[in-house]
Amino acid sequence: DWTWTEEFTATPVQAMPQIQNECVGSWGLTCGEPIPEWRGITRINLDAGFWSVGLRHRYIASVTNDRYILPLRSGGTPPGLDTLSYPGLPSRNYFDINFTIDVVENFQFFGGARNIFNEKPPAVGSQAVRSNTWPATYDVLGTEMFLGLVAKF
């Protein structure tokens, strides 16, 4: 599943519809949460009957600070990227693994780990933003492991 966002336009003041901010590929005080142009999930699984294993790759494209992007797109003069404390957030790649094992009839054991390489979220330099990053976009917890049992009756 891959998603390409062609357009995300925000009108900040309803009474002034001529003011529109094209926010794809940016983040910041005006656009808010990062809106990457590309995001994707790729998965590969091996099913061997009573057991299976899988690998999932999650991708989030890089985004640029809206203080630079918005003036540039509207024909204005943006500040230099080198003058911004956080000019952009780099792309992120997260990898997850999972497994299932049919223990006995009607019982399945499963488990795995998310973010197996403990990829840290990008910092945005503001405590006002939750956890100094964007937790709805980036993995803020690091590696998480899970185990479980499914019982069918």
Tab-separated table of N, CA, C and O in Angstrom, residues 32-124:
chain	number	residue	atom	x	y	z
A	32	GLY	N	0.895	22.346	10.091
A	32	GLY	CA	0.713	21.385	11.175
A	32	GLY	C	1.456	20.087	10.931
A	32	GLY	O	2.598	20.079	10.488
A	33	GLU	N	0.783	18.981	11.218
A	33	GLU	CA	1.346	17.632	11.096
A	33	GLU	C	2.010	17.445	9.726
A	33	GLU	O	1.494	17.917	8.719
A	34	PRO	N	3.147	16.759	9.647
A	34	PRO	CA	3.787	16.526	8.356
A	34	PRO	C	2.850	15.844	7.361
A	34	PRO	O	2.129	14.911	7.708
A	35	ILE	N	2.883	16.349	6.134
A	35	ILE	CA	2.088	15.772	5.049
A	35	ILE	C	3.067	15.366	3.949
A	35	ILE	O	3.328	16.128	3.018
A	36	PRO	N	3.667	14.182	4.065
A	36	PRO	CA	4.639	13.763	3.056
A	36	PRO	C	3.963	13.481	1.717
A	36	PRO	O	2.800	13.069	1.672
A	37	GLU	N	4.706	13.707	0.660
A	37	GLU	CA	4.167	13.424	-0.661
A	37	GLU	C	3.998	11.917	-0.848
A	37	GLU	O	3.042	11.470	-1.464
A	38	TRP	N	4.921	11.123	-0.299
A	38	TRP	CA	4.867	9.666	-0.402
A	38	TRP	C	4.882	9.015	0.970
A	38	TRP	O	5.637	9.426	1.837
A	39	ARG	N	4.051	8.015	1.145
A	39	ARG	CA	4.060	7.120	2.313
A	39	ARG	C	3.768	5.734	1.777
A	39	ARG	O	3.019	5.594	0.821
A	40	GLY	N	4.309	4.750	2.449
A	40	GLY	CA	4.027	3.418	1.948
A	40	GLY	C	4.304	2.319	2.944
A	40	GLY	O	5.051	2.496	3.897
A	41	ILE	N	3.664	1.205	2.691
A	41	ILE	CA	3.868	-0.011	3.474
A	41	ILE	C	4.050	-1.153	2.482
A	41	ILE	O	3.241	-1.326	1.568
A	42	THR	N	5.127	-1.900	2.657
A	42	THR	CA	5.386	-3.082	1.848
A	42	THR	C	5.540	-4.258	2.801
A	42	THR	O	6.172	-4.130	3.837
A	43	ARG	N	4.947	-5.365	2.447
A	43	ARG	CA	4.980	-6.537	3.326
A	43	ARG	C	5.333	-7.777	2.519
A	43	ARG	O	4.895	-7.937	1.397
A	44	ILE	N	6.136	-8.626	3.150
A	44	ILE	CA	6.438	-9.931	2.564
A	44	ILE	C	6.229	-10.977	3.664
A	44	ILE	O	6.650	-10.782	4.798
A	45	ASN	N	5.534	-12.048	3.311
A	45	ASN	CA	5.234	-13.114	4.276
A	45	ASN	C	5.624	-14.460	3.695
A	45	ASN	O	5.518	-14.681	2.488
A	46	LEU	N	6.037	-15.351	4.560
A	46	LEU	CA	6.308	-16.734	4.200
A	46	LEU	C	5.388	-17.597	5.053
A	46	LEU	O	5.479	-17.583	6.278
A	47	ASP	N	4.492	-18.321	4.392
A	47	ASP	CA	3.546	-19.186	5.088
A	47	ASP	C	3.933	-20.632	4.801
A	47	ASP	O	3.897	-21.074	3.657
A	48	ALA	N	4.321	-21.346	5.846
A	48	ALA	CA	4.780	-22.729	5.688
A	48	ALA	C	3.817	-23.715	6.345
A	48	ALA	O	4.232	-24.695	6.946
A	49	GLY	N	2.545	-23.430	6.256
A	49	GLY	CA	1.569	-24.356	6.835
A	49	GLY	C	1.245	-24.015	8.271
A	49	GLY	O	0.433	-23.148	8.549
A	50	PHE	N	1.913	-24.676	9.220
A	50	PHE	CA	1.587	-24.449	10.632
A	50	PHE	C	2.335	-23.256	11.228
A	50	PHE	O	2.116	-22.903	12.381
A	51	TRP	N	3.229	-22.624	10.459
A	51	TRP	CA	3.919	-21.430	10.941
A	51	TRP	C	4.083	-20.426	9.797
A	51	TRP	O	4.035	-20.780	8.629
A	52	SER	N	4.255	-19.179	10.165
A	52	SER	CA	4.500	-18.137	9.169
A	52	SER	C	5.379	-17.058	9.784
A	52	SER	O	5.407	-16.882	11.008
A	53	VAL	N	6.115	-16.357	8.939
A	53	VAL	CA	6.926	-15.216	9.358
A	53	VAL	C	6.690	-14.094	8.356
A	53	VAL	O	6.344	-14.340	7.195
A	54	GLY	N	6.874	-12.875	8.820
A	54	GLY	CA	6.652	-11.746	7.941
A	54	GLY	C	7.577	-10.581	8.251
A	54	GLY	O	8.062	-10.430	9.377
A	55	LEU	N	7.809	-9.774	7.249
A	55	LEU	CA	8.584	-8.550	7.368
A	55	LEU	C	7.777	-7.431	6.737
A	55	LEU	O	7.266	-7.586	5.619
A	56	ARG	N	7.655	-6.324	7.456
A	56	ARG	CA	6.918	-5.164	6.952
A	56	ARG	C	7.849	-3.957	6.947
A	56	ARG	O	8.597	-3.732	7.894
A	57	HIS	N	7.808	-3.195	5.864
A	57	HIS	CA	8.577	-1.964	5.728
A	57	HIS	C	7.592	-0.798	5.662
A	57	HIS	O	6.650	-0.820	4.870
A	58	ARG	N	7.801	0.205	6.518
A	58	ARG	CA	6.966	1.409	6.512
A	58	ARG	C	7.845	2.591	6.108
A	58	ARG	O	8.917	2.790	6.671
A	59	TYR	N	7.401	3.375	5.150
A	59	TYR	CA	8.177	4.501	4.638
A	59	TYR	C	7.399	5.800	4.768
A	59	TYR	O	6.200	5.845	4.464
A	60	ILE	N	8.091	6.853	5.206
A	60	ILE	CA	7.523	8.198	5.278
A	60	ILE	C	8.530	9.122	4.604
A	60	ILE	O	9.692	9.206	5.025
A	61	ALA	N	8.125	9.811	3.538
A	61	ALA	CA	9.028	10.688	2.789
A	61	ALA	C	9.420	11.912	3.611
A	61	ALA	O	8.741	12.278	4.577
A	62	SER	N	10.489	12.554	3.205
A	62	SER	CA	10.946	13.766	3.888
A	62	SER	C	9.964	14.913	3.647
A	62	SER	O	9.216	14.924	2.667
A	63	VAL	N	9.960	15.859	4.567
A	63	VAL	CA	9.124	17.050	4.458
A	63	VAL	C	9.966	18.280	4.797
A	63	VAL	O	10.968	18.184	5.504
A	64	THR	N	9.550	19.439	4.278
A	64	THR	CA	10.279	20.688	4.476
A	64	THR	C	9.428	21.646	5.302
A	64	THR	O	8.207	21.664	5.184
A	65	ASN	N	10.075	22.442	6.103
A	65	ASN	CA	9.410	23.419	6.961
A	65	ASN	C	8.514	24.339	6.115
A	65	ASN	O	8.948	24.872	5.095
A	66	ASP	N	7.275	24.529	6.560
A	66	ASP	CA	6.346	25.351	5.776
A	66	ASP	C	6.746	26.829	5.736
A	66	ASP	O	6.302	27.572	4.879
A	67	ARG	N	7.607	27.257	6.643
A	67	ARG	CA	8.088	28.646	6.596
A	67	ARG	C	8.926	28.882	5.334
A	67	ARG	O	9.074	30.011	4.895
A	68	TYR	N	9.449	27.820	4.757
A	68	TYR	CA	10.201	27.909	3.503
A	68	TYR	C	9.305	27.580	2.306
A	68	TYR	O	9.285	28.305	1.309
A	69	ILE	N	8.558	26.501	2.395
A	69	ILE	CA	7.761	25.995	1.268
A	69	ILE	C	6.628	26.937	0.867
A	69	ILE	O	6.424	27.196	-0.315
A	70	LEU	N	5.865	27.438	1.831
A	70	LEU	CA	4.687	28.239	1.481
A	70	LEU	C	5.041	29.518	0.725
A	70	LEU	O	4.419	29.810	-0.301
A	71	PRO	N	6.024	30.318	1.182
A	71	PRO	CA	6.384	31.498	0.381
A	71	PRO	C	6.916	31.116	-1.008
A	71	PRO	O	6.626	31.781	-2.001
A	72	LEU	N	7.681	30.033	-1.080
A	72	LEU	CA	8.241	29.594	-2.354
A	72	LEU	C	7.129	29.245	-3.340
A	72	LEU	O	7.157	29.663	-4.501
A	73	ARG	N	6.127	28.503	-2.890
A	73	ARG	CA	5.026	28.086	-3.768
A	73	ARG	C	4.097	29.235	-4.153
A	73	ARG	O	3.433	29.171	-5.175
A	74	SER	N	4.028	30.265	-3.312
A	74	SER	CA	3.132	31.390	-3.614
A	74	SER	C	3.842	32.499	-4.387
A	74	SER	O	3.262	33.555	-4.626
A	75	GLY	N	5.101	32.274	-4.763
A	75	GLY	CA	5.824	33.273	-5.541
A	75	GLY	C	6.564	34.291	-4.696
A	75	GLY	O	7.150	35.231	-5.223
A	76	GLY	N	6.542	34.134	-3.382
A	76	GLY	CA	7.243	35.049	-2.487
A	76	GLY	C	8.700	34.650	-2.329
A	76	GLY	O	9.198	33.734	-2.981
A	77	THR	N	9.368	35.365	-1.450
A	77	THR	CA	10.768	35.075	-1.165
A	77	THR	C	10.851	34.321	0.152
A	77	THR	O	10.556	34.888	1.204
A	78	PRO	N	11.245	33.061	0.093
A	78	PRO	CA	11.338	32.291	1.337
A	78	PRO	C	12.631	32.622	2.071
A	78	PRO	O	13.597	33.087	1.470
A	79	PRO	N	12.655	32.368	3.373
A	79	PRO	CA	13.926	32.508	4.090
A	79	PRO	C	14.885	31.413	3.618
A	79	PRO	O	14.449	30.384	3.103
A	80	GLY	N	16.150	31.623	3.787
A	80	GLY	CA	17.112	30.587	3.429
A	80	GLY	C	16.937	29.381	4.328
A	80	GLY	O	16.682	29.521	5.531
A	81	LEU	N	17.035	28.195	3.759
A	81	LEU	CA	16.910	26.982	4.567
A	81	LEU	C	17.938	26.959	5.691
A	81	LEU	O	17.657	26.457	6.777
A	82	ASP	N	19.121	27.534	5.450
A	82	ASP	CA	20.168	27.546	6.475
A	82	ASP	C	19.864	28.496	7.621
A	82	ASP	O	20.522	28.469	8.646
A	83	THR	N	18.821	29.331	7.480
A	83	THR	CA	18.437	30.235	8.569
A	83	THR	C	17.378	29.621	9.480
A	83	THR	O	17.074	30.192	10.526
A	84	LEU	N	16.818	28.492	9.080
A	84	LEU	CA	15.784	27.836	9.878
A	84	LEU	C	16.424	26.806	10.801
A	84	LEU	O	17.294	26.043	10.382
A	85	SER	N	15.989	26.795	12.048
A	85	SER	CA	16.536	25.817	13.001
A	85	SER	C	16.242	24.389	12.573
A	85	SER	O	17.074	23.499	12.732
A	86	TYR	N	15.060	24.153	12.054
A	86	TYR	CA	14.657	22.828	11.590
A	86	TYR	C	14.092	22.977	10.177
A	86	TYR	O	12.887	23.084	9.996
A	87	PRO	N	14.984	23.002	9.175
A	87	PRO	CA	14.520	23.234	7.803
A	87	PRO	C	13.701	22.090	7.223
A	87	PRO	O	12.853	22.304	6.369
A	88	GLY	N	13.942	20.901	7.673
A	88	GLY	CA	13.193	19.765	7.141
A	88	GLY	C	13.310	18.561	8.042
A	88	GLY	O	14.150	18.522	8.947
A	89	LEU	N	12.454	17.613	7.813
A	89	LEU	CA	12.478	16.358	8.545
A	89	LEU	C	12.817	15.269	7.540
A	89	LEU	O	12.162	15.145	6.505
A	90	PRO	N	13.856	14.472	7.816
A	90	PRO	CA	14.282	13.461	6.845
A	90	PRO	C	13.270	12.323	6.718
A	90	PRO	O	12.430	12.120	7.584
A	91	SER	N	13.390	11.601	5.628
A	91	SER	CA	12.516	10.439	5.445
A	91	SER	C	12.820	9.396	6.516
A	91	SER	O	13.899	9.381	7.107
A	92	ARG	N	11.853	8.555	6.779
A	92	ARG	CA	12.009	7.507	7.783
A	92	ARG	C	11.612	6.171	7.174
A	92	ARG	O	10.650	6.070	6.416
A	93	ASN	N	12.362	5.145	7.550
A	93	ASN	CA	12.072	3.764	7.175
A	93	ASN	C	11.988	2.955	8.459
A	93	ASN	O	12.935	2.936	9.241
A	94	TYR	N	10.856	2.317	8.667
A	94	TYR	CA	10.664	1.460	9.830
A	94	TYR	C	10.481	0.022	9.341
A	94	TYR	O	9.821	-0.212	8.325
A	95	PHE	N	11.058	-0.920	10.075
A	95	PHE	CA	10.923	-2.333	9.733
A	95	PHE	C	10.335	-3.088	10.913
A	95	PHE	O	10.753	-2.881	12.058
A	96	ASP	N	9.357	-3.943	10.625
A	96	ASP	CA	8.661	-4.730	11.636
A	96	ASP	C	8.742	-6.206	11.241
A	96	ASP	O	8.768	-6.534	10.044
A	97	ILE	N	8.760	-7.089	12.223
A	97	ILE	CA	8.729	-8.526	11.958
A	97	ILE	C	7.584	-9.158	12.745
A	97	ILE	O	7.164	-8.626	13.780
A	98	ASN	N	7.089	-10.277	12.249
A	98	ASN	CA	6.025	-10.983	12.958
A	98	ASN	C	6.097	-12.482	12.647
A	98	ASN	O	6.732	-12.895	11.684
A	99	PHE	N	5.466	-13.267	13.496
A	99	PHE	CA	5.410	-14.713	13.286
A	99	PHE	C	4.115	-15.260	13.864
A	99	PHE	O	3.483	-14.642	14.724
A	100	THR	N	3.721	-16.413	13.377
A	100	THR	CA	2.624	-17.189	13.965
A	100	THR	C	3.036	-18.655	13.969
A	100	THR	O	3.754	-19.114	13.071
A	101	ILE	N	2.585	-19.373	14.979
A	101	ILE	CA	2.818	-20.815	15.075
A	101	ILE	C	1.521	-21.455	15.560
A	101	ILE	O	0.981	-21.064	16.596
A	102	ASP	N	1.046	-22.432	14.797
A	102	ASP	CA	-0.118	-23.207	15.238
A	102	ASP	C	0.398	-24.255	16.217
A	102	ASP	O	1.050	-25.224	15.823
A	103	VAL	N	0.142	-24.041	17.514
A	103	VAL	CA	0.673	-24.914	18.561
A	103	VAL	C	-0.032	-26.261	18.532
A	103	VAL	O	0.607	-27.300	18.371
A	104	VAL	N	-1.305	-26.250	18.712
A	104	VAL	CA	-2.159	-27.431	18.579
A	104	VAL	C	-3.437	-26.952	17.916
A	104	VAL	O	-3.636	-25.754	17.727
A	105	GLU	N	-4.305	-27.882	17.584
A	105	GLU	CA	-5.540	-27.494	16.923
A	105	GLU	C	-6.287	-26.446	17.759
A	105	GLU	O	-6.424	-26.595	18.972
A	106	ASN	N	-6.716	-25.372	17.110
A	106	ASN	CA	-7.473	-24.267	17.707
A	106	ASN	C	-6.640	-23.324	18.589
A	106	ASN	O	-7.201	-22.463	19.254
A	107	PHE	N	-5.331	-23.490	18.633
A	107	PHE	CA	-4.475	-22.577	19.402
A	107	PHE	C	-3.325	-22.089	18.516
A	107	PHE	O	-2.578	-22.900	17.962
A	108	GLN	N	-3.219	-20.785	18.419
A	108	GLN	CA	-2.151	-20.186	17.622
A	108	GLN	C	-1.391	-19.173	18.467
A	108	GLN	O	-1.977	-18.294	19.099
A	109	PHE	N	-0.086	-19.299	18.479
A	109	PHE	CA	0.811	-18.396	19.188
A	109	PHE	C	1.338	-17.392	18.158
A	109	PHE	O	1.691	-17.772	17.042
A	110	PHE	N	1.362	-16.098	18.514
A	110	PHE	CA	1.854	-15.094	17.573
A	110	PHE	C	2.718	-14.079	18.313
A	110	PHE	O	2.671	-13.960	19.534
A	111	GLY	N	3.520	-13.358	17.571
A	111	GLY	CA	4.370	-12.337	18.167
A	111	GLY	C	5.134	-11.582	17.107
A	111	GLY	O	5.001	-11.818	15.910
A	112	GLY	N	5.951	-10.661	17.595
A	112	GLY	CA	6.755	-9.880	16.666
A	112	GLY	C	7.342	-8.666	17.338
A	112	GLY	O	7.302	-8.506	18.569
A	113	ALA	N	7.879	-7.790	16.512
A	113	ALA	CA	8.466	-6.542	16.995
A	113	ALA	C	8.243	-5.465	15.947
A	113	ALA	O	8.366	-5.717	14.746
A	114	ARG	N	7.917	-4.281	16.418
A	114	ARG	CA	7.754	-3.114	15.552
A	114	ARG	C	8.990	-2.237	15.696
A	114	ARG	O	9.521	-2.089	16.781
A	115	ASN	N	9.409	-1.640	14.602
A	115	ASN	CA	10.576	-0.745	14.583
A	115	ASN	C	11.809	-1.479	15.128
A	115	ASN	O	12.434	-1.061	16.094
A	116	ILE	N	12.165	-2.565	14.482
A	116	ILE	CA	13.226	-3.447	15.007
A	116	ILE	C	14.603	-2.783	15.054
A	116	ILE	O	15.464	-3.208	15.811
A	117	PHE	N	14.827	-1.742	14.261
A	117	PHE	CA	16.116	-1.052	14.294
A	117	PHE	C	16.084	0.180	15.194
A	117	PHE	O	17.019	0.972	15.208
A	118	ASN	N	14.980	0.344	15.946
A	118	ASN	CA	14.831	1.428	16.923
A	118	ASN	C	15.089	2.800	16.298
A	118	ASN	O	15.776	3.643	16.867
A	119	GLU	N	14.512	3.022	15.119
A	119	GLU	CA	14.648	4.293	14.410
A	119	GLU	C	13.942	5.387	15.208
A	119	GLU	O	12.759	5.292	15.510
A	120	LYS	N	14.671	6.421	15.562
A	120	LYS	CA	14.130	7.522	16.365
A	120	LYS	C	13.344	8.488	15.482
A	120	LYS	O	13.689	8.698	14.319
A	121	PRO	N	12.314	9.126	16.027
A	121	PRO	CA	11.576	10.122	15.249
A	121	PRO	C	12.413	11.395	15.123
A	121	PRO	O	13.272	11.670	15.967
A	122	PRO	N	12.167	12.187	14.088
A	122	PRO	CA	12.900	13.442	13.967
A	122	PRO	C	12.421	14.446	15.016
A	122	PRO	O	11.233	14.530	15.312
A	123	ALA	N	13.352	15.181	15.583
A	123	ALA	CA	13.008	16.225	16.557
A	123	ALA	C	12.639	17.497	15.804
A	123	ALA	O	13.217	17.811	14.767
A	124	VAL	N	11.659	18.209	16.328
A	124	VAL	CA	11.228	19.448	15.676
A	124	VAL	C	11.555	20.689	16.498
A	124	VAL	O	11.214	21.790	16.107
